[in-house]
GROMACS .gro file of C-alpha atoms in nm:
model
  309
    1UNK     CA    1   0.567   2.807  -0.223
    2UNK     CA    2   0.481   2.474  -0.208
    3UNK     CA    3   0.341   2.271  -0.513
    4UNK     CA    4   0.175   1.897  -0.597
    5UNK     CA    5   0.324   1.596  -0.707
    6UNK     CA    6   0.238   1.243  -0.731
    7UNK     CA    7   0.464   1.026  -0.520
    8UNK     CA    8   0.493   0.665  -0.467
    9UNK     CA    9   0.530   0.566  -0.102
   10UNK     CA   10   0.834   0.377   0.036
   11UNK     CA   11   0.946   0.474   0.354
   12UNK     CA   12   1.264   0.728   0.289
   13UNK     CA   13   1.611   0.627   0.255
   14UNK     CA   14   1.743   0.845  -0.028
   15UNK     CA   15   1.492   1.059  -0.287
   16UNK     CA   16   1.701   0.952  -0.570
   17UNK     CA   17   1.619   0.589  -0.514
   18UNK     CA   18   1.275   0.587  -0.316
   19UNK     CA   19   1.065   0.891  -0.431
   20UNK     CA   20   0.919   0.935  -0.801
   21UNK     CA   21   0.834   1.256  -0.874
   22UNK     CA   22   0.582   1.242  -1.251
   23UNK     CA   23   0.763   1.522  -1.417
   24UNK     CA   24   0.519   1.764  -1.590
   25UNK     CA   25   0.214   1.699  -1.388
   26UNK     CA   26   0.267   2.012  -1.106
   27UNK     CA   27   0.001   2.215  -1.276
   28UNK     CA   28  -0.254   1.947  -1.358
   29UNK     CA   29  -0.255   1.803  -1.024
   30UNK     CA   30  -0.234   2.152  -0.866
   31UNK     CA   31  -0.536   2.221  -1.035
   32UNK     CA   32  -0.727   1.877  -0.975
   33UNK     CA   33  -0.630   1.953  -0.591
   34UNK     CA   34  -0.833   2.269  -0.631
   35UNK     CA   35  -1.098   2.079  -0.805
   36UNK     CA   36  -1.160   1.785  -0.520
   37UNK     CA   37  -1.121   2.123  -0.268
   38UNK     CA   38  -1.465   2.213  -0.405
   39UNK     CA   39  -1.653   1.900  -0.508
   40UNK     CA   40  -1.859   1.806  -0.191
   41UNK     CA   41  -1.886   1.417  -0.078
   42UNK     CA   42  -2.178   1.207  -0.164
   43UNK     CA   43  -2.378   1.102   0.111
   44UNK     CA   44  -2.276   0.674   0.125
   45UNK     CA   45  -2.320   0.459   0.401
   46UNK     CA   46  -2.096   0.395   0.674
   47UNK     CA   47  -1.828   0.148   0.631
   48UNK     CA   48  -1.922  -0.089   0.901
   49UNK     CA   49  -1.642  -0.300   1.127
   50UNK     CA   50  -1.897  -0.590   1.109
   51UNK     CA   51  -1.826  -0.684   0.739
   52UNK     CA   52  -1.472  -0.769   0.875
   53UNK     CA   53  -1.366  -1.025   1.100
   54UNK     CA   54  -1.113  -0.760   1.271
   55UNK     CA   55  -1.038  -0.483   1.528
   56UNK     CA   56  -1.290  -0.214   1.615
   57UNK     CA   57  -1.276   0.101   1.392
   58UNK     CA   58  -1.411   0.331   1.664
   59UNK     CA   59  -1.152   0.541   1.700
   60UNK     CA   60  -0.983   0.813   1.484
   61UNK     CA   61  -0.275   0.668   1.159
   62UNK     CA   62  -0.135   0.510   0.806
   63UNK     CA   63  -0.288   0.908   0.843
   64UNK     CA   64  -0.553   0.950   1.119
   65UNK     CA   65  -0.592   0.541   1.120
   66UNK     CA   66  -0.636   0.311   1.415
   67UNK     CA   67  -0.399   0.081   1.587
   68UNK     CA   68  -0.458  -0.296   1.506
   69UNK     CA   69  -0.542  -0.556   1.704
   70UNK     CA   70  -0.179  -0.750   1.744
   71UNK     CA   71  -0.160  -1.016   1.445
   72UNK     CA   72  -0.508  -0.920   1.244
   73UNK     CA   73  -0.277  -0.931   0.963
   74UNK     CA   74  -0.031  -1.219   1.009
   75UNK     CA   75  -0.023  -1.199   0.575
   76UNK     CA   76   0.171  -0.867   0.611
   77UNK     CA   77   0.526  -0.864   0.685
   78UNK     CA   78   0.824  -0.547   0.703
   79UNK     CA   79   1.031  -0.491   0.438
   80UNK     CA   80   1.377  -0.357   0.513
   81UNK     CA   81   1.660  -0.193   0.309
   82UNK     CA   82   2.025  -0.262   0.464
   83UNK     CA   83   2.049  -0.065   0.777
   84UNK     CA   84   1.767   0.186   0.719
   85UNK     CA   85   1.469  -0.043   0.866
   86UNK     CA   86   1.114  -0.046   0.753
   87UNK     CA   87   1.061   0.092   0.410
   88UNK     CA   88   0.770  -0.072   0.224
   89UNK     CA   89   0.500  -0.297   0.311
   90UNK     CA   90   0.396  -0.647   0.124
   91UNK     CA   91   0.170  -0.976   0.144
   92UNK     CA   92   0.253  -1.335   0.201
   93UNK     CA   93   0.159  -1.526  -0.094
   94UNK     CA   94   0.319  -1.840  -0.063
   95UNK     CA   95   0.558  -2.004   0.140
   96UNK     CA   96   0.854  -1.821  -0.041
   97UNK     CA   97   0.719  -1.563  -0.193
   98UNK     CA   98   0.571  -1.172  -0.125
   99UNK     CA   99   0.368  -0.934  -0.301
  100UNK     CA  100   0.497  -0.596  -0.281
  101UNK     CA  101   0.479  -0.305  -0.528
  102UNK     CA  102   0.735  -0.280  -0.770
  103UNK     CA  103   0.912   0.139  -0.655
  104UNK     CA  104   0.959  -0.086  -0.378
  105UNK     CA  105   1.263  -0.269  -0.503
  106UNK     CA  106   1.579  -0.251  -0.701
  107UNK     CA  107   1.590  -0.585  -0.919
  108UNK     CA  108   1.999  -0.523  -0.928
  109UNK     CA  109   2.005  -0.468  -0.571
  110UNK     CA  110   1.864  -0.826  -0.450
  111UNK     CA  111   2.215  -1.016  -0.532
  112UNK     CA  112   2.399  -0.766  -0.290
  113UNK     CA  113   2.127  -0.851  -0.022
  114UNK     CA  114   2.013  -0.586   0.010
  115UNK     CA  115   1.607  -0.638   0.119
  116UNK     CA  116   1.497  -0.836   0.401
  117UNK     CA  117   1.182  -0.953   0.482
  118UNK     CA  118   1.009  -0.947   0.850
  119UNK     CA  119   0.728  -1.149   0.898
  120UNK     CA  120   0.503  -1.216   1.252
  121UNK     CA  121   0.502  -0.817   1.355
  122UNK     CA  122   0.313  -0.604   1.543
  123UNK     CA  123   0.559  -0.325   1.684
  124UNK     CA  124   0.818  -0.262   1.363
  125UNK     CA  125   1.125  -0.271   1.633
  126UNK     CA  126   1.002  -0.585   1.816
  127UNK     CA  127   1.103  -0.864   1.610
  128UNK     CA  128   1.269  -1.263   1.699
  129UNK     CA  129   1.592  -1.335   1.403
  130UNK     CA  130   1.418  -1.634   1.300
  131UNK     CA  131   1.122  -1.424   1.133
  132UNK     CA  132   1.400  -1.227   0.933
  133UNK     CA  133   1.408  -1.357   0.544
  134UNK     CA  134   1.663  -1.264   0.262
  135UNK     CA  135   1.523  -1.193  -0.083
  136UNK     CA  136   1.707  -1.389  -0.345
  137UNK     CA  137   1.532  -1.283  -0.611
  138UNK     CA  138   1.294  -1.036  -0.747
  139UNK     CA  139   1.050  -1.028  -1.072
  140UNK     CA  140   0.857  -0.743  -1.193
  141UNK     CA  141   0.784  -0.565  -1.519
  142UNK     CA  142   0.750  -0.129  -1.306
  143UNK     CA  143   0.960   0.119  -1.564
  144UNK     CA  144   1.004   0.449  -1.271
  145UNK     CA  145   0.959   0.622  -1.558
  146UNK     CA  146   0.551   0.476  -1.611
  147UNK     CA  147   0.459   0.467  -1.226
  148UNK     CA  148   0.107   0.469  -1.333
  149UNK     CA  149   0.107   0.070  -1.426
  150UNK     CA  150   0.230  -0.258  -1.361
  151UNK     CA  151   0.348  -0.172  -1.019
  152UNK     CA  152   0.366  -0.485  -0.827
  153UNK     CA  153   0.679  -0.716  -0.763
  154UNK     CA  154   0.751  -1.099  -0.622
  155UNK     CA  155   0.992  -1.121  -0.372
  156UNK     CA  156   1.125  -1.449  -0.382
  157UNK     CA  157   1.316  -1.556  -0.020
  158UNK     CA  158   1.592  -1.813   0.115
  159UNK     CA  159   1.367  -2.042   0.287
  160UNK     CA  160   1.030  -2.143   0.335
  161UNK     CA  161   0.831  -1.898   0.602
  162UNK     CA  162   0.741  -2.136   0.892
  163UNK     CA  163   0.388  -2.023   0.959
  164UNK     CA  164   0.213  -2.006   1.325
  165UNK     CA  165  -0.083  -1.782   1.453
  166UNK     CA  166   0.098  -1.499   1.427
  167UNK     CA  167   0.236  -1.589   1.083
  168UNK     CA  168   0.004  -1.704   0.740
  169UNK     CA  169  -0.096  -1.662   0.360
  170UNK     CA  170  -0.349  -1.448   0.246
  171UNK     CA  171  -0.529  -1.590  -0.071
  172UNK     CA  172  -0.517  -1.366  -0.411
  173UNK     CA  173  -0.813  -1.213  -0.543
  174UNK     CA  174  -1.099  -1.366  -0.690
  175UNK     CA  175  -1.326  -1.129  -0.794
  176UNK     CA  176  -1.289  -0.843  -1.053
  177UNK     CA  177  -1.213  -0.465  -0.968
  178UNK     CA  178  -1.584  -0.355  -1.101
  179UNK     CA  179  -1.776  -0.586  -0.783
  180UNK     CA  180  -1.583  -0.349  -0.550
  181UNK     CA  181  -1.659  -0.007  -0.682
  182UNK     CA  182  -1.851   0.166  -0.364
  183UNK     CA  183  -1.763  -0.078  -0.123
  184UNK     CA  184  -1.534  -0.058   0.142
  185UNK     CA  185  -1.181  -0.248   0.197
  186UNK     CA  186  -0.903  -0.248   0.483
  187UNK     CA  187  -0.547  -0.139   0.423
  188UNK     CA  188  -0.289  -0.159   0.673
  189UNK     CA  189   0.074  -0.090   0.714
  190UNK     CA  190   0.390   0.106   0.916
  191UNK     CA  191   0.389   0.411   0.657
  192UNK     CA  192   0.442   0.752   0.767
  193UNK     CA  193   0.146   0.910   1.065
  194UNK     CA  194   0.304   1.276   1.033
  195UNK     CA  195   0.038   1.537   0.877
  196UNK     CA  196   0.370   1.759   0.824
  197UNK     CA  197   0.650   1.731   0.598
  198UNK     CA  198   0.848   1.559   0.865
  199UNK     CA  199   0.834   1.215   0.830
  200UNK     CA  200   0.736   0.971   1.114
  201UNK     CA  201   0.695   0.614   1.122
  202UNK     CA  202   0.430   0.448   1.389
  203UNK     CA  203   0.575   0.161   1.607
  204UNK     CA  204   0.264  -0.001   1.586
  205UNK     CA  205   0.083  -0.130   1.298
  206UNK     CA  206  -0.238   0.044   1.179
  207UNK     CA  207  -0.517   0.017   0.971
  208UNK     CA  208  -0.827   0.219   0.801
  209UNK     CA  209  -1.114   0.134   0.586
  210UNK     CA  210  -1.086   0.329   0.263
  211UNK     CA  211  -1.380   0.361  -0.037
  212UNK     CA  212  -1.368   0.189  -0.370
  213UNK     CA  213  -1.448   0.507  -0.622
  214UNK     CA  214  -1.525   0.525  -0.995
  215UNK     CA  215  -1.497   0.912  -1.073
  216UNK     CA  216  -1.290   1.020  -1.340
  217UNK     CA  217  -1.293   1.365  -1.210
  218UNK     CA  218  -1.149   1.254  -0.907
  219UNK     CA  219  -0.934   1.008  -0.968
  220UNK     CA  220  -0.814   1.129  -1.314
  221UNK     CA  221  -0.444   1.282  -1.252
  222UNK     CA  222  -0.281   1.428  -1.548
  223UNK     CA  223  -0.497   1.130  -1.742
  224UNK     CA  224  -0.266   0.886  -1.561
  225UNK     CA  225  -0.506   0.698  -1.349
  226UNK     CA  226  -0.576   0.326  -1.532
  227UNK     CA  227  -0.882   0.193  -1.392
  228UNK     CA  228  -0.824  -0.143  -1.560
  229UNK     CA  229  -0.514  -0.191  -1.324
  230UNK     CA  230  -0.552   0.039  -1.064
  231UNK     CA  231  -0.826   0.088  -0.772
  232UNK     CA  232  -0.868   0.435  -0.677
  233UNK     CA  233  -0.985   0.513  -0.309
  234UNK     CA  234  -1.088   0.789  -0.100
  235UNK     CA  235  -1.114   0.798   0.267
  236UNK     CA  236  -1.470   0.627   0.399
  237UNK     CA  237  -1.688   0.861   0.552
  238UNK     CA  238  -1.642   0.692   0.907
  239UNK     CA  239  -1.295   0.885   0.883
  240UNK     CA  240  -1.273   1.102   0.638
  241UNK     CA  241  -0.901   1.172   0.716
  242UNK     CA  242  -0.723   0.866   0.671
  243UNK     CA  243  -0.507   0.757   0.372
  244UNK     CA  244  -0.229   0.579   0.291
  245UNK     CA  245   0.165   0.768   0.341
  246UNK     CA  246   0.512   0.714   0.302
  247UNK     CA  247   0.618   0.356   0.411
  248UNK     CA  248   0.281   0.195   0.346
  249UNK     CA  249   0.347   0.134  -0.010
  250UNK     CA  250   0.345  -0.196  -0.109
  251UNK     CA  251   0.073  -0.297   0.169
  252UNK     CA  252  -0.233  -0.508   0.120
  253UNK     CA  253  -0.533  -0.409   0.076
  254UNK     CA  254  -0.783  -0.651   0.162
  255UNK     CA  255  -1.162  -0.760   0.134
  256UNK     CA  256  -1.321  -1.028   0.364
  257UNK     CA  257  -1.553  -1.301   0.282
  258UNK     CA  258  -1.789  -1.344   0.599
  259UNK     CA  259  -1.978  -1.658   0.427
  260UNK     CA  260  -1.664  -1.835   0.386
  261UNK     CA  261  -1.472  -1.661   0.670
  262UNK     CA  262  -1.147  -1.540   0.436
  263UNK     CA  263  -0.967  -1.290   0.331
  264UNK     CA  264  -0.881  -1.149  -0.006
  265UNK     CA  265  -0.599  -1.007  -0.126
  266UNK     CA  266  -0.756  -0.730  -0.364
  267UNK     CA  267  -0.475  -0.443  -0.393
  268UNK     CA  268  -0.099  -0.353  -0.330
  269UNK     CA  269  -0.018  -0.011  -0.238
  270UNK     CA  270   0.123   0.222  -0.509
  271UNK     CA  271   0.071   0.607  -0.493
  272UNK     CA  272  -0.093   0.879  -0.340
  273UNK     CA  273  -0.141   1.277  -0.389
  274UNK     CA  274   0.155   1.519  -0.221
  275UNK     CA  275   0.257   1.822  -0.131
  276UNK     CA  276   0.620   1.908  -0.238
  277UNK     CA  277   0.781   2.158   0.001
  278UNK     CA  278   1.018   2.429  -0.118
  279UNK     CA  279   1.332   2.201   0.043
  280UNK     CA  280   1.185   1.901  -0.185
  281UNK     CA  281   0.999   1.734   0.102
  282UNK     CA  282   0.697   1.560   0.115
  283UNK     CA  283   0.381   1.614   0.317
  284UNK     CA  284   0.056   1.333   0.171
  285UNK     CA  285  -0.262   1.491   0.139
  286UNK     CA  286  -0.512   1.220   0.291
  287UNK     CA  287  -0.838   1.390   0.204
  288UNK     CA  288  -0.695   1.358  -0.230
  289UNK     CA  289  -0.793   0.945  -0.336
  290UNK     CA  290  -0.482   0.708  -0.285
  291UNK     CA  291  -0.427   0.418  -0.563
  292UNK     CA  292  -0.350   0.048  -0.549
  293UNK     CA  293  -0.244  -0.204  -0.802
  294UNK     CA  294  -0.555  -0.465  -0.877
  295UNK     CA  295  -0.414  -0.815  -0.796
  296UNK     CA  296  -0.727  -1.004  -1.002
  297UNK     CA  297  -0.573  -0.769  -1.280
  298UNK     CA  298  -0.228  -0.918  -1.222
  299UNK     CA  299  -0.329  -1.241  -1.120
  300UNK     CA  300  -0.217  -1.444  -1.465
  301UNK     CA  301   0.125  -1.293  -1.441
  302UNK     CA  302   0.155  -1.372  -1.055
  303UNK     CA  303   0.065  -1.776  -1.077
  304UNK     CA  304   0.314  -1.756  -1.358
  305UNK     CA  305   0.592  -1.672  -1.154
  306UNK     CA  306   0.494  -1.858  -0.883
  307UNK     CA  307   0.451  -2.150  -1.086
  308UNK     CA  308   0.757  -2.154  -1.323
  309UNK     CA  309   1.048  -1.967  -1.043
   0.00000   0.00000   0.00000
């Protein structure tokens, strides 16, 4: 019999170390799955591909998301764990610095160095040496035992990134959570495409609109969700079958400003719905919302590090 959990999303290397499990919550979100199971979708417009200056979004990985146009995203970069490649997404903030989420990374790990950083990529396995980083330090307040908050982490590297077309910052939100609730954003990232409980990572980057909600009754897990500091999204009607998975944690998600031609940095990946196997593997349920840390909400902690490390 299999059962739901709420799991954070690095890529796999070990469960110990990469999946949190929210003890105590089987039967609440078991029950909220049958809940959403029943609730029917509002009518809402479609997201439409001309709000962003990006790829086309005609096609139904993320799950059931789209291949990106090479580069779109020259903010988002790899991260990697020793030897066992790609296991979390993040953002390019500054010349030294990345925005990840905070399940992401060990603090007591980055002295051994252990996480590298990959920036300028496309295909995950196609990379040049010079666009590998080390991470020298790390700085965030995430307790794995309160996954539900403050789930965000600064990556701070050996060297300044050296920044091309293929390679640049993306600017940190501006605008608070409540001016995006019903619209539509763009996340991105190498996390898992498999709809089974076998994990498999796209070569290729790819990319999905998802929906800003507001619903308590949807978004509400065990009373966890903490819409002061976390978006919740569902999938946009376009493609009703796309959410984040395993390995996209840590990703952007991102608004564009068409006026002023830029984009926004609005969310980091955190945590999604799953399905827990009787072998203790993992299957994400992208029709169930998927959440993301607000970066406006984190914003006066973020210049602070930046400014003072």
């Amino acid at each position: 019999m299999n059962s739901f959990q709420i799991v954070q999303q690095p890529a796999k290397k070990s469960r110990r170390l990469f999946v949190y499990i929210v003890c105590g919550v089987i039967v609440a979100v078991t029950f909220l799955a049958i809940i959403l199971a029943v609730i029917p979708l509002n009518s809402e417009p479609e997201c439409d591909p001309n709000d962003f200056k990006t790829n086309n979004f005609t096609q139904s990985r993320i799950i059931n998301g789209q291949e990106a146009v090479p580069h779109s995203y020259p903010w988002l970069v790899s991260i990697r764990y020793y030897n066992y490649g790609h296991i979390c997404g993040g953002s390019i903030i500054h010349k030294r610095w990345i925005l990840t989420a905070g399940h992401c990374v060990k603090k007591y790990q980055v002295s051994s160095g252990a996480y590298q950083i990959i920036v300028g990529l496309h295909d995950r396995n196609e990379y040049d040496f010079s666009n590998v980083y080390n991470v020298i330090e790390a700085y965030s307040e995430f307790n794995e035992f309160n996954i539900f908050s403050k789930d965000i982490a600064l990556l701070k590297l050996d060297r300044d990134i050296v920044f091309n077309k293929n390679v640049a910052l993306i600017k940190l939100s501006e605008s608070e959570s409540k001016n995006f609730i019903g619209k539509c954003l763009v996340t991105a990232g190498w996390g898992s495409i498999s709809k089974t409980f076998e994990q498999k990572l796209p070569n290729k980057l790819q990319q999905t609109f998802v929906r800003v909600i507001d619903d308590d009754q949807k978004c509400r897990i065990e009373n966890k969700w903490n819409k002061e500091s976390v978006f919740c999204v569902k999938s946009s009607s376009k493609n009703p079958y796309s959410m984040t998975c395993s390995g996209d944690s840590g990703g952007p998600l991102v608004s564009f400003n068409s006026k002023t031609n830029t984009w926004f940095l609005e969310g980091v990946t955190s945590y999604v719905v799953a399905e827990v196997s009787y072998d203790s593997k993992t299957r994400c349920l992208y029709k169930r919302p998927g959440f993301f840390s607000k970066v406006y909400s984190n914003r006066y902690y973020i210049l602070n590090i930046l400014n003072n490390y």
